[in-house]
Short mmCIF file of C-alpha atoms in Angstrom, two decimals:
data_model
loop_
_atom_site.label_atom_id
_atom_site.label_comp_id
_atom_site.label_asym_id
_atom_site.label_seq_id
_atom_site.Cartn_x
_atom_site.Cartn_y
_atom_site.Cartn_z
CA MET A 1 92.19 79.41 83.75
CA SER A 2 90.99 82.70 85.21
CA GLY A 3 88.83 82.43 88.34
CA ASP A 4 85.11 82.14 87.74
CA GLY A 5 84.22 85.12 89.91
CA ASP A 6 86.18 87.79 88.04
CA ALA A 7 84.39 87.71 84.69
CA SER A 8 82.39 90.86 85.45
CA GLY A 9 85.31 92.79 86.86
CA ALA A 10 83.50 93.04 90.23
CA SER A 11 85.15 95.20 92.85
CA VAL A 12 85.70 92.19 95.13
CA ARG A 13 87.31 88.93 94.11
CA ARG A 14 87.26 86.44 96.94
CA LEU A 15 89.53 83.44 97.26
CA ALA A 16 86.47 81.24 96.73
CA ASP A 17 86.07 82.71 93.25
CA TRP A 18 89.23 81.00 91.99
CA ASP A 19 88.56 77.70 90.22
CA ALA A 20 89.89 74.91 92.45
CA GLU A 21 90.43 72.46 89.60
CA ASP A 22 92.49 74.99 87.68
CA LEU A 23 94.62 75.74 90.72
CA ARG A 24 95.22 72.05 91.38
CA ALA A 25 96.30 71.64 87.76
CA LEU A 26 98.77 74.53 88.06
CA ALA A 27 100.28 73.08 91.23
CA ALA A 28 100.59 69.66 89.59
CA GLU A 29 102.36 71.14 86.57
CA PHE A 30 104.60 73.74 88.20
CA GLY A 31 105.05 72.56 91.79
CA THR A 32 104.73 74.42 95.08
CA PRO A 33 105.13 76.90 96.63
CA LEU A 34 103.79 78.76 93.62
CA TYR A 35 102.55 82.29 93.06
CA VAL A 36 99.84 82.63 90.43
CA ASP A 37 99.03 86.05 88.91
CA ASP A 38 95.92 86.54 86.77
CA LEU A 39 96.61 89.31 84.24
CA ALA A 40 92.96 89.58 83.21
CA ARG A 41 92.10 90.55 86.77
CA VAL A 42 94.91 93.13 86.80
CA ARG A 43 93.37 94.75 83.72
CA GLN A 44 89.90 94.73 85.31
CA ASN A 45 91.18 96.37 88.48
CA TYR A 46 92.97 99.04 86.48
CA ALA A 47 89.91 99.77 84.35
CA ARG A 48 87.74 100.13 87.47
CA LEU A 49 90.15 102.51 89.17
CA ALA A 50 90.79 104.57 86.05
CA GLY A 51 87.03 104.84 85.62
CA ALA A 52 86.65 106.24 89.14
CA PHE A 53 89.39 108.81 88.45
CA PRO A 54 88.68 109.63 84.78
CA ASP A 55 90.71 112.85 84.63
CA ALA A 56 93.62 111.64 86.73
CA GLU A 57 97.05 110.31 85.89
CA VAL A 58 97.27 106.75 87.25
CA LEU A 59 100.73 105.52 88.24
CA PHE A 60 101.18 101.93 89.39
CA ALA A 61 103.22 101.65 92.59
CA VAL A 62 105.80 99.19 91.30
CA LYS A 63 106.82 98.01 94.76
CA ALA A 64 103.51 96.13 95.06
CA ASN A 65 104.50 93.69 92.30
CA ALA A 66 107.48 94.43 90.09
CA GLY A 67 107.13 91.35 87.90
CA ARG A 68 107.75 92.14 84.25
CA HIS A 69 104.49 90.42 83.32
CA VAL A 70 102.51 92.76 85.58
CA LEU A 71 104.39 95.89 84.48
CA ARG A 72 103.95 95.17 80.80
CA THR A 73 100.25 94.47 81.32
CA LEU A 74 99.67 97.78 83.07
CA ALA A 75 101.82 99.77 80.66
CA ALA A 76 99.76 98.38 77.77
CA ALA A 77 96.55 99.26 79.66
CA GLY A 78 97.60 102.91 79.93
CA ALA A 79 99.07 103.19 83.42
CA GLY A 80 102.25 104.98 84.37
CA ALA A 81 104.76 103.82 86.99
CA GLU A 82 105.78 105.09 90.42
CA CYS A 83 109.23 103.81 91.35
CA ALA A 84 110.69 103.86 94.86
CA SER A 85 114.20 102.69 93.93
CA ALA A 86 116.71 102.62 91.11
CA GLY A 87 115.86 98.97 90.53
CA GLU A 88 112.18 99.72 90.13
CA LEU A 89 113.01 102.58 87.78
CA ALA A 90 115.12 100.24 85.65
CA ARG A 91 112.33 97.64 85.65
CA ALA A 92 109.69 100.17 84.61
CA LEU A 93 111.68 101.45 81.68
CA ASP A 94 112.61 97.92 80.64
CA ALA A 95 108.90 96.97 80.70
CA GLY A 96 108.09 99.72 78.22
CA PHE A 97 106.67 102.56 80.29
CA ASP A 98 107.05 105.94 78.61
CA PRO A 99 109.49 108.03 80.72
CA ALA A 100 106.89 110.80 80.67
CA ASP A 101 104.64 108.47 82.68
CA VAL A 102 107.29 107.50 85.23
CA HIS A 103 107.98 109.10 88.63
CA TYR A 104 111.03 108.27 90.73
CA THR A 105 109.93 108.74 94.36
CA ALA A 106 112.68 107.23 96.49
CA VAL A 107 112.96 107.90 100.23
CA ASN A 108 116.47 108.82 101.42
CA PRO A 109 118.00 107.38 98.22
CA PRO A 110 121.49 105.88 98.47
CA ALA A 111 124.16 107.63 96.41
CA GLU A 112 124.24 104.97 93.69
CA ASP A 113 120.45 105.14 93.33
CA LEU A 114 120.48 108.92 93.03
CA ASP A 115 123.36 108.80 90.53
CA TYR A 116 121.36 106.41 88.40
CA ALA A 117 118.16 108.44 88.64
CA CYS A 118 119.94 111.64 87.63
CA ARG A 119 121.56 109.89 84.68
CA ILE A 120 118.21 108.49 83.53
CA ALA A 121 116.56 111.90 84.00
CA ALA A 122 119.24 113.48 81.81
CA GLU A 123 118.68 110.85 79.13
CA HIS A 124 114.88 111.07 79.44
CA PRO A 125 113.94 114.67 80.36
CA ALA A 126 110.25 113.76 80.62
CA LEU A 127 110.94 111.67 83.76
CA THR A 128 109.87 113.21 87.09
CA VAL A 129 112.06 112.98 90.21
CA THR A 130 110.48 113.40 93.65
CA ALA A 131 112.39 114.43 96.78
CA GLY A 132 111.18 114.36 100.37
CA ALA A 133 114.00 116.17 102.19
CA ARG A 134 116.02 119.39 101.85
CA ASP A 135 119.14 117.22 101.81
CA THR A 136 117.84 115.37 98.76
CA VAL A 137 117.27 118.68 96.97
CA GLU A 138 120.89 119.62 97.70
CA ARG A 139 122.15 116.20 96.61
CA LEU A 140 120.27 116.51 93.32
CA ALA A 141 121.78 119.95 92.74
CA GLU A 142 125.27 118.60 93.48
CA ARG A 143 124.71 116.11 90.66
CA GLY A 144 123.70 118.81 88.20
CA PHE A 145 120.05 117.85 88.13
CA ALA A 146 117.89 120.33 86.22
CA GLY A 147 114.90 118.18 85.31
CA ARG A 148 111.28 117.75 86.32
CA PHE A 149 110.98 117.97 90.10
CA CYS A 150 108.22 117.03 92.54
CA LEU A 151 108.29 117.70 96.29
CA ARG A 152 107.00 115.15 98.77
CA VAL A 153 105.15 116.78 101.65
CA HIS A 154 104.80 115.37 105.18
CA PRO A 155 101.13 115.90 106.04
CA GLY A 156 101.24 114.69 109.64
CA VAL A 157 98.18 112.49 109.08
CA GLY A 158 98.28 108.81 108.15
CA ALA A 159 96.17 105.74 107.50
CA GLY A 160 96.64 102.12 106.49
CA HIS A 161 96.29 98.52 107.55
CA SER A 162 98.85 98.90 110.35
CA GLU A 163 101.00 101.56 112.03
CA SER A 164 103.97 100.10 110.14
CA VAL A 165 102.64 101.46 106.85
CA SER A 166 100.90 104.65 108.03
CA THR A 167 103.45 106.77 106.18
CA GLY A 168 101.50 110.03 106.28
CA LYS A 169 102.28 110.58 109.98
CA ASP A 170 105.84 109.26 109.81
CA ALA A 171 108.42 112.07 109.70
CA LYS A 172 110.62 109.83 107.56
CA PHE A 173 108.46 110.73 104.58
CA GLY A 174 108.41 114.22 103.14
CA VAL A 175 109.15 117.83 104.00
CA PRO A 176 106.94 119.32 106.74
CA ALA A 177 103.97 121.07 105.16
CA ALA A 178 104.93 124.34 106.85
CA ASP A 179 108.30 124.30 105.03
CA ALA A 180 107.04 123.13 101.65
CA THR A 181 106.64 126.48 99.87
CA ALA A 182 110.17 127.53 100.88
CA VAL A 183 111.65 124.26 99.63
CA LEU A 184 109.73 124.57 96.36
CA ALA A 185 111.12 128.07 95.89
CA ASP A 186 114.64 126.84 96.67
CA ALA A 187 114.33 124.04 94.13
CA ALA A 188 113.18 126.51 91.47
CA GLU A 189 116.10 128.84 92.25
CA ARG A 190 118.46 125.92 91.77
CA GLY A 191 117.16 125.49 88.22
CA PHE A 192 114.84 122.55 88.80
CA ASP A 193 111.68 122.41 86.71
CA VAL A 194 109.20 122.29 89.61
CA VAL A 195 106.12 120.46 88.36
CA GLY A 196 104.31 118.84 91.29
CA LEU A 197 103.52 118.01 94.89
CA HIS A 198 103.19 114.58 96.44
CA ALA A 199 101.95 113.02 99.68
CA HIS A 200 100.72 109.60 100.76
CA ALA A 201 98.47 108.68 103.68
CA GLY A 202 99.52 105.04 103.94
CA SER A 203 99.00 101.55 102.57
CA GLY A 204 95.72 99.66 102.74
CA ILE A 205 93.26 102.53 103.31
CA THR A 206 89.79 101.28 104.22
CA ASN A 207 86.32 102.83 104.13
CA ASP A 208 86.63 104.11 107.69
CA GLN A 209 89.88 105.92 106.87
CA ILE A 210 88.71 108.05 103.94
CA GLU A 211 88.72 111.15 106.15
CA GLU A 212 92.43 110.69 106.85
CA HIS A 213 93.08 110.38 103.13
CA GLU A 214 91.04 113.53 102.52
CA ALA A 215 93.04 115.39 105.18
CA VAL A 216 96.26 114.51 103.37
CA VAL A 217 94.81 115.77 100.08
CA SER A 218 93.65 118.99 101.76
CA THR A 219 97.18 119.60 103.07
CA LEU A 220 98.55 119.26 99.55
CA ALA A 221 95.85 121.58 98.24
CA ASP A 222 96.83 124.22 100.81
CA VAL A 223 100.48 124.05 99.76
CA ALA A 224 99.50 124.23 96.08
CA ARG A 225 97.49 127.38 96.74
CA GLU A 226 100.29 128.97 98.76
CA THR A 227 103.12 128.54 96.26
CA ASP A 228 103.70 131.08 93.52
CA LEU A 229 104.84 128.31 91.17
CA ALA A 230 102.54 126.88 88.51
CA LEU A 231 102.21 123.16 89.18
CA GLU A 232 101.34 120.51 86.60
CA PHE A 233 100.03 117.93 89.06
CA VAL A 234 99.19 117.13 92.65
CA ASP A 235 99.99 113.50 93.50
CA VAL A 236 97.83 112.23 96.38
CA GLY A 237 99.50 108.83 96.55
CA GLY A 238 97.63 105.55 96.56
CA GLY A 239 97.19 103.06 99.35
CA PHE A 240 93.67 102.14 98.27
CA GLY A 241 92.84 99.05 100.28
CA VAL A 242 91.28 95.72 99.38
CA PRO A 243 89.21 93.42 101.63
CA TYR A 244 91.47 90.66 102.98
CA ARG A 245 88.88 89.20 105.33
CA GLU A 246 85.90 87.39 103.86
CA ASP A 247 83.38 89.61 105.66
CA GLU A 248 84.96 92.94 104.71
CA ASP A 249 83.38 95.19 102.12
CA ALA A 250 85.21 96.54 99.10
CA LEU A 251 86.58 100.07 99.27
CA ASP A 252 84.01 102.63 98.12
CA LEU A 253 86.23 103.90 95.34
CA GLU A 254 83.67 106.36 93.99
CA ARG A 255 83.45 107.96 97.43
CA VAL A 256 87.23 108.16 97.69
CA ALA A 257 87.39 109.81 94.27
CA ALA A 258 84.64 112.31 95.10
CA ARG A 259 86.25 113.30 98.42
CA THR A 260 89.63 113.63 96.71
CA ARG A 261 88.25 115.95 94.03
CA ALA A 262 86.40 118.01 96.62
CA ALA A 263 89.57 118.50 98.68
CA LEU A 264 91.40 119.74 95.57
CA ASP A 265 88.67 122.16 94.57
CA GLY A 266 90.19 125.32 93.13
CA VAL A 267 93.65 123.82 92.56
CA ASP A 268 94.65 124.24 88.92
CA ALA A 269 96.64 121.04 88.49
CA THR A 270 96.13 117.50 87.26
CA LEU A 271 95.31 114.89 89.89
CA THR A 272 97.73 111.97 90.12
CA VAL A 273 97.08 108.74 92.04
CA GLU A 274 99.45 105.85 92.77
CA PRO A 275 97.56 102.57 93.33
CA GLY A 276 99.60 99.47 94.02
CA ARG A 277 97.83 96.86 96.12
CA TYR A 278 94.42 97.75 94.64
CA LEU A 279 95.50 96.68 91.15
CA VAL A 280 97.25 93.40 91.95
CA ALA A 281 96.35 91.98 95.39
CA ASP A 282 93.31 89.92 94.44
CA ALA A 283 94.88 89.04 91.09
CA GLY A 284 97.27 86.68 92.85
CA VAL A 285 97.18 83.53 94.97
CA LEU A 286 99.89 81.49 96.65
CA LEU A 287 99.67 77.71 96.37
CA THR A 288 101.32 75.58 99.02
CA GLU A 289 101.31 71.87 99.89
CA VAL A 290 100.80 70.39 103.36
CA ASN A 291 103.71 68.14 104.34
CA THR A 292 103.22 67.68 108.08
CA VAL A 293 100.08 67.37 110.22
CA LYS A 294 100.25 67.59 114.03
CA ARG A 295 97.30 67.60 116.42
CA VAL A 296 97.93 69.26 119.76
CA GLY A 297 94.92 69.49 122.06
CA ASP A 298 92.14 71.33 120.28
CA THR A 299 94.47 72.71 117.59
CA THR A 300 95.64 71.10 114.41
CA ILE A 301 98.94 72.27 112.95
CA ALA A 302 99.30 72.00 109.19
CA GLY A 303 102.92 72.39 108.17
CA ALA A 304 103.25 73.66 104.61
CA ASP A 305 106.09 74.18 102.15
CA ALA A 306 105.42 77.95 102.08
CA GLY A 307 106.18 80.15 105.07
CA MET A 308 107.43 83.56 106.06
CA THR A 309 110.20 83.46 103.47
CA THR A 310 107.51 82.98 100.83
CA LEU A 311 104.88 85.38 102.23
CA VAL A 312 106.18 87.56 105.07
CA ARG A 313 103.16 89.83 105.58
CA PRO A 314 101.53 87.75 108.36
CA ALA A 315 104.80 87.60 110.31
CA MET A 316 105.81 91.22 109.66
CA TYR A 317 102.51 93.03 110.01
CA GLY A 318 100.19 90.50 111.61
CA SER A 319 98.30 90.59 108.32
CA TYR A 320 95.37 88.32 107.60
CA HIS A 321 95.27 86.35 104.34
CA PRO A 322 92.36 84.03 103.56
CA ILE A 323 93.32 80.35 103.29
CA ARG A 324 91.34 77.74 101.37
CA SER A 325 91.79 73.99 101.18
CA LEU A 326 91.61 72.72 97.61
CA VAL A 327 90.88 69.09 98.49
CA ALA A 328 88.24 67.64 96.20
CA GLU A 329 86.45 65.37 98.67
CA GLU A 330 84.21 66.36 101.58
CA ARG A 331 85.82 66.29 105.04
CA ALA A 332 84.86 67.42 108.50
CA THR A 333 86.41 70.76 109.43
CA GLU A 334 88.89 71.45 112.21
CA ASN A 335 90.50 74.46 113.85
CA VAL A 336 93.73 74.64 111.89
CA SER A 337 96.85 76.79 112.05
CA VAL A 338 98.90 76.81 108.86
CA VAL A 339 102.62 77.19 109.51
CA GLY A 340 105.75 77.10 107.39
CA PRO A 341 109.17 75.42 107.44
CA VAL A 342 111.17 78.30 108.95
CA CYS A 343 112.66 78.01 112.44
CA GLU A 344 110.68 80.95 113.85
CA SER A 345 107.51 81.04 115.94
CA THR A 346 106.29 83.87 113.71
CA ASP A 347 106.41 81.57 110.67
CA VAL A 348 102.63 81.35 110.47
CA LEU A 349 100.47 81.91 107.38
CA GLY A 350 97.20 81.77 109.32
CA GLU A 351 95.94 80.76 112.75
CA ASP A 352 92.64 79.33 113.95
CA ARG A 353 91.16 78.71 110.52
CA ASP A 354 88.12 76.53 109.99
CA LEU A 355 89.44 74.14 107.33
CA PRO A 356 88.79 70.58 106.18
CA ALA A 357 90.85 68.21 108.34
CA PRO A 358 94.28 68.45 106.70
CA GLU A 359 96.30 65.54 105.40
CA ARG A 360 99.76 65.30 103.92
CA GLY A 361 99.70 66.22 100.25
CA ASP A 362 96.73 68.59 100.53
CA LEU A 363 96.91 71.74 98.44
CA LEU A 364 96.13 75.08 100.09
CA ALA A 365 95.53 78.44 98.44
CA VAL A 366 96.40 81.71 100.16
CA GLY A 367 94.41 84.64 98.84
CA ASN A 368 95.22 88.28 98.04
CA ALA A 369 98.85 87.32 97.47
CA GLY A 370 99.41 89.40 94.34
CA ALA A 371 100.63 92.45 96.27
CA TYR A 372 103.79 92.39 98.40
CA GLY A 373 103.98 88.61 98.18
CA VAL A 374 106.83 87.51 95.97
CA GLU A 375 108.27 91.06 96.19
CA MET A 376 109.03 90.54 99.87
CA ALA A 377 110.10 86.91 99.57
CA SER A 378 113.56 86.17 100.96
CA GLN A 379 116.25 83.52 101.18
CA TYR A 380 116.24 83.50 104.98
CA ASN A 381 117.15 80.04 106.30
CA SER A 382 118.88 79.67 102.91
CA ARG A 383 115.59 78.79 101.26
CA PRO A 384 115.17 79.29 97.51
CA ARG A 385 112.39 81.67 96.50
CA PRO A 386 109.26 80.34 94.75
CA ALA A 387 108.25 80.33 91.11
CA VAL A 388 105.63 82.65 89.60
CA VAL A 389 103.13 81.69 86.91
CA ALA A 390 101.14 84.27 84.94
CA LEU A 391 97.66 83.45 83.66
CA ASP A 392 96.24 85.24 80.65
CA GLY A 393 92.97 83.65 79.63
CA ASP A 394 93.69 79.98 79.03
CA ASP A 395 97.45 80.49 78.84
CA ALA A 396 99.74 79.81 81.79
CA GLU A 397 103.41 80.77 81.63
CA VAL A 398 106.29 80.60 84.10
CA VAL A 399 107.46 84.20 84.39
CA ARG A 400 109.85 83.64 87.27
CA ARG A 401 111.56 80.30 87.67
CA ARG A 402 111.83 78.54 90.98
CA GLU A 403 115.19 79.17 92.60
CA THR A 404 117.54 76.30 93.40
CA LEU A 405 120.05 75.76 96.17
CA ALA A 406 122.70 76.93 93.71
CA ASP A 407 120.89 80.29 93.48
CA VAL A 408 121.10 80.68 97.24
CA THR A 409 124.91 80.73 97.15
CA LEU A 410 125.29 82.35 93.72
CA ALA A 411 126.47 85.74 95.04
CA GLU A 412 129.15 84.04 97.13
CA ASP A 413 130.19 81.64 94.38
CA THR A 414 130.66 84.58 91.99
CA ALA A 415 132.12 87.01 94.55
CA SER A 416 135.46 87.20 92.75
CA ASP A 417 133.93 87.79 89.33
CA PRO A 418 134.60 91.26 87.91
CA TYR A 419 131.72 93.73 88.04
CA PRO A 420 130.33 94.73 84.62
#
């Protein structure tokens, strides 16, 4: 059931490359809204990226898609895991990642998260813990941490698909570069095993933002040269973008890799990268059914059973996702806006799309939904979250069941139950 266009592992997989008949069959069998993840495509994306960075350690940014099916696929392929929370750390270890290939890189971690990370680090000394603030270094020391330590640096330069994810210039992330060597020395004096540096430009880096990425890498290289400590690795983050719009080109990954290596010239440390979106975005689609059609002037509104609680990126970031009608017959096209069932004006999956004139019961596919799709789904408006199906060749398996109304109130219904 894999899409026809991914057989060669090409760097771009468009929504049109998915087989419409297969997608209709999945919707008929499993219902909608429905996320579909193609594990063969995940493997292809990983192989391409690992090939561009042959001497690097590749850690999957778990926040992009923490589904067990995705994590197990990437662990088997040879990837490590970058975890931004205690929950992601627990998921990565449960999925079978070797602790030596796992980094915990939380930002301002809550006390319970940090307690958990320190306990796991004590049980698995090969695990690496990253901190991005002097306070976090002190909090680790207060907990008796003496394990592998990486410092996150604030480079002051960012990139990404929107200002909301341009983390490199956000002071929330990392220790100022000018203070980094002092913080590294302090961590070493506290008994930490200082092994690395980390920084991240942002999420969704495009071809015209490679210079910003290179500037971030150069900042890390400068810090690595200034410190007297021997570092095992320099982690330049991920954020490698994918083309969401049909007319966008794929990221020139070879160019990114070459510029990254050039910026690290002379630094005696292993390169680490943390791709998330790049590995899973075009491996997933969201299927949704039209239930209401309304024509207002020159605009047609197609109301669907998926909305901002299913895929929040358009509402949160103004993100563009391609939308394709999967109707089998030929129809004249109209200017269509696809909206969801949530009582918000921002509940829009796509506006002003040239689509076949919609009718009730039509099936729509939303592309590039494999990254930050189901991960950011919510129960706002007390709506159950959607199911997820994993494809692996001709096999299709429900890997996350569709929630019910009972799931929406489960935490309240069990509020008096004792904690484990």
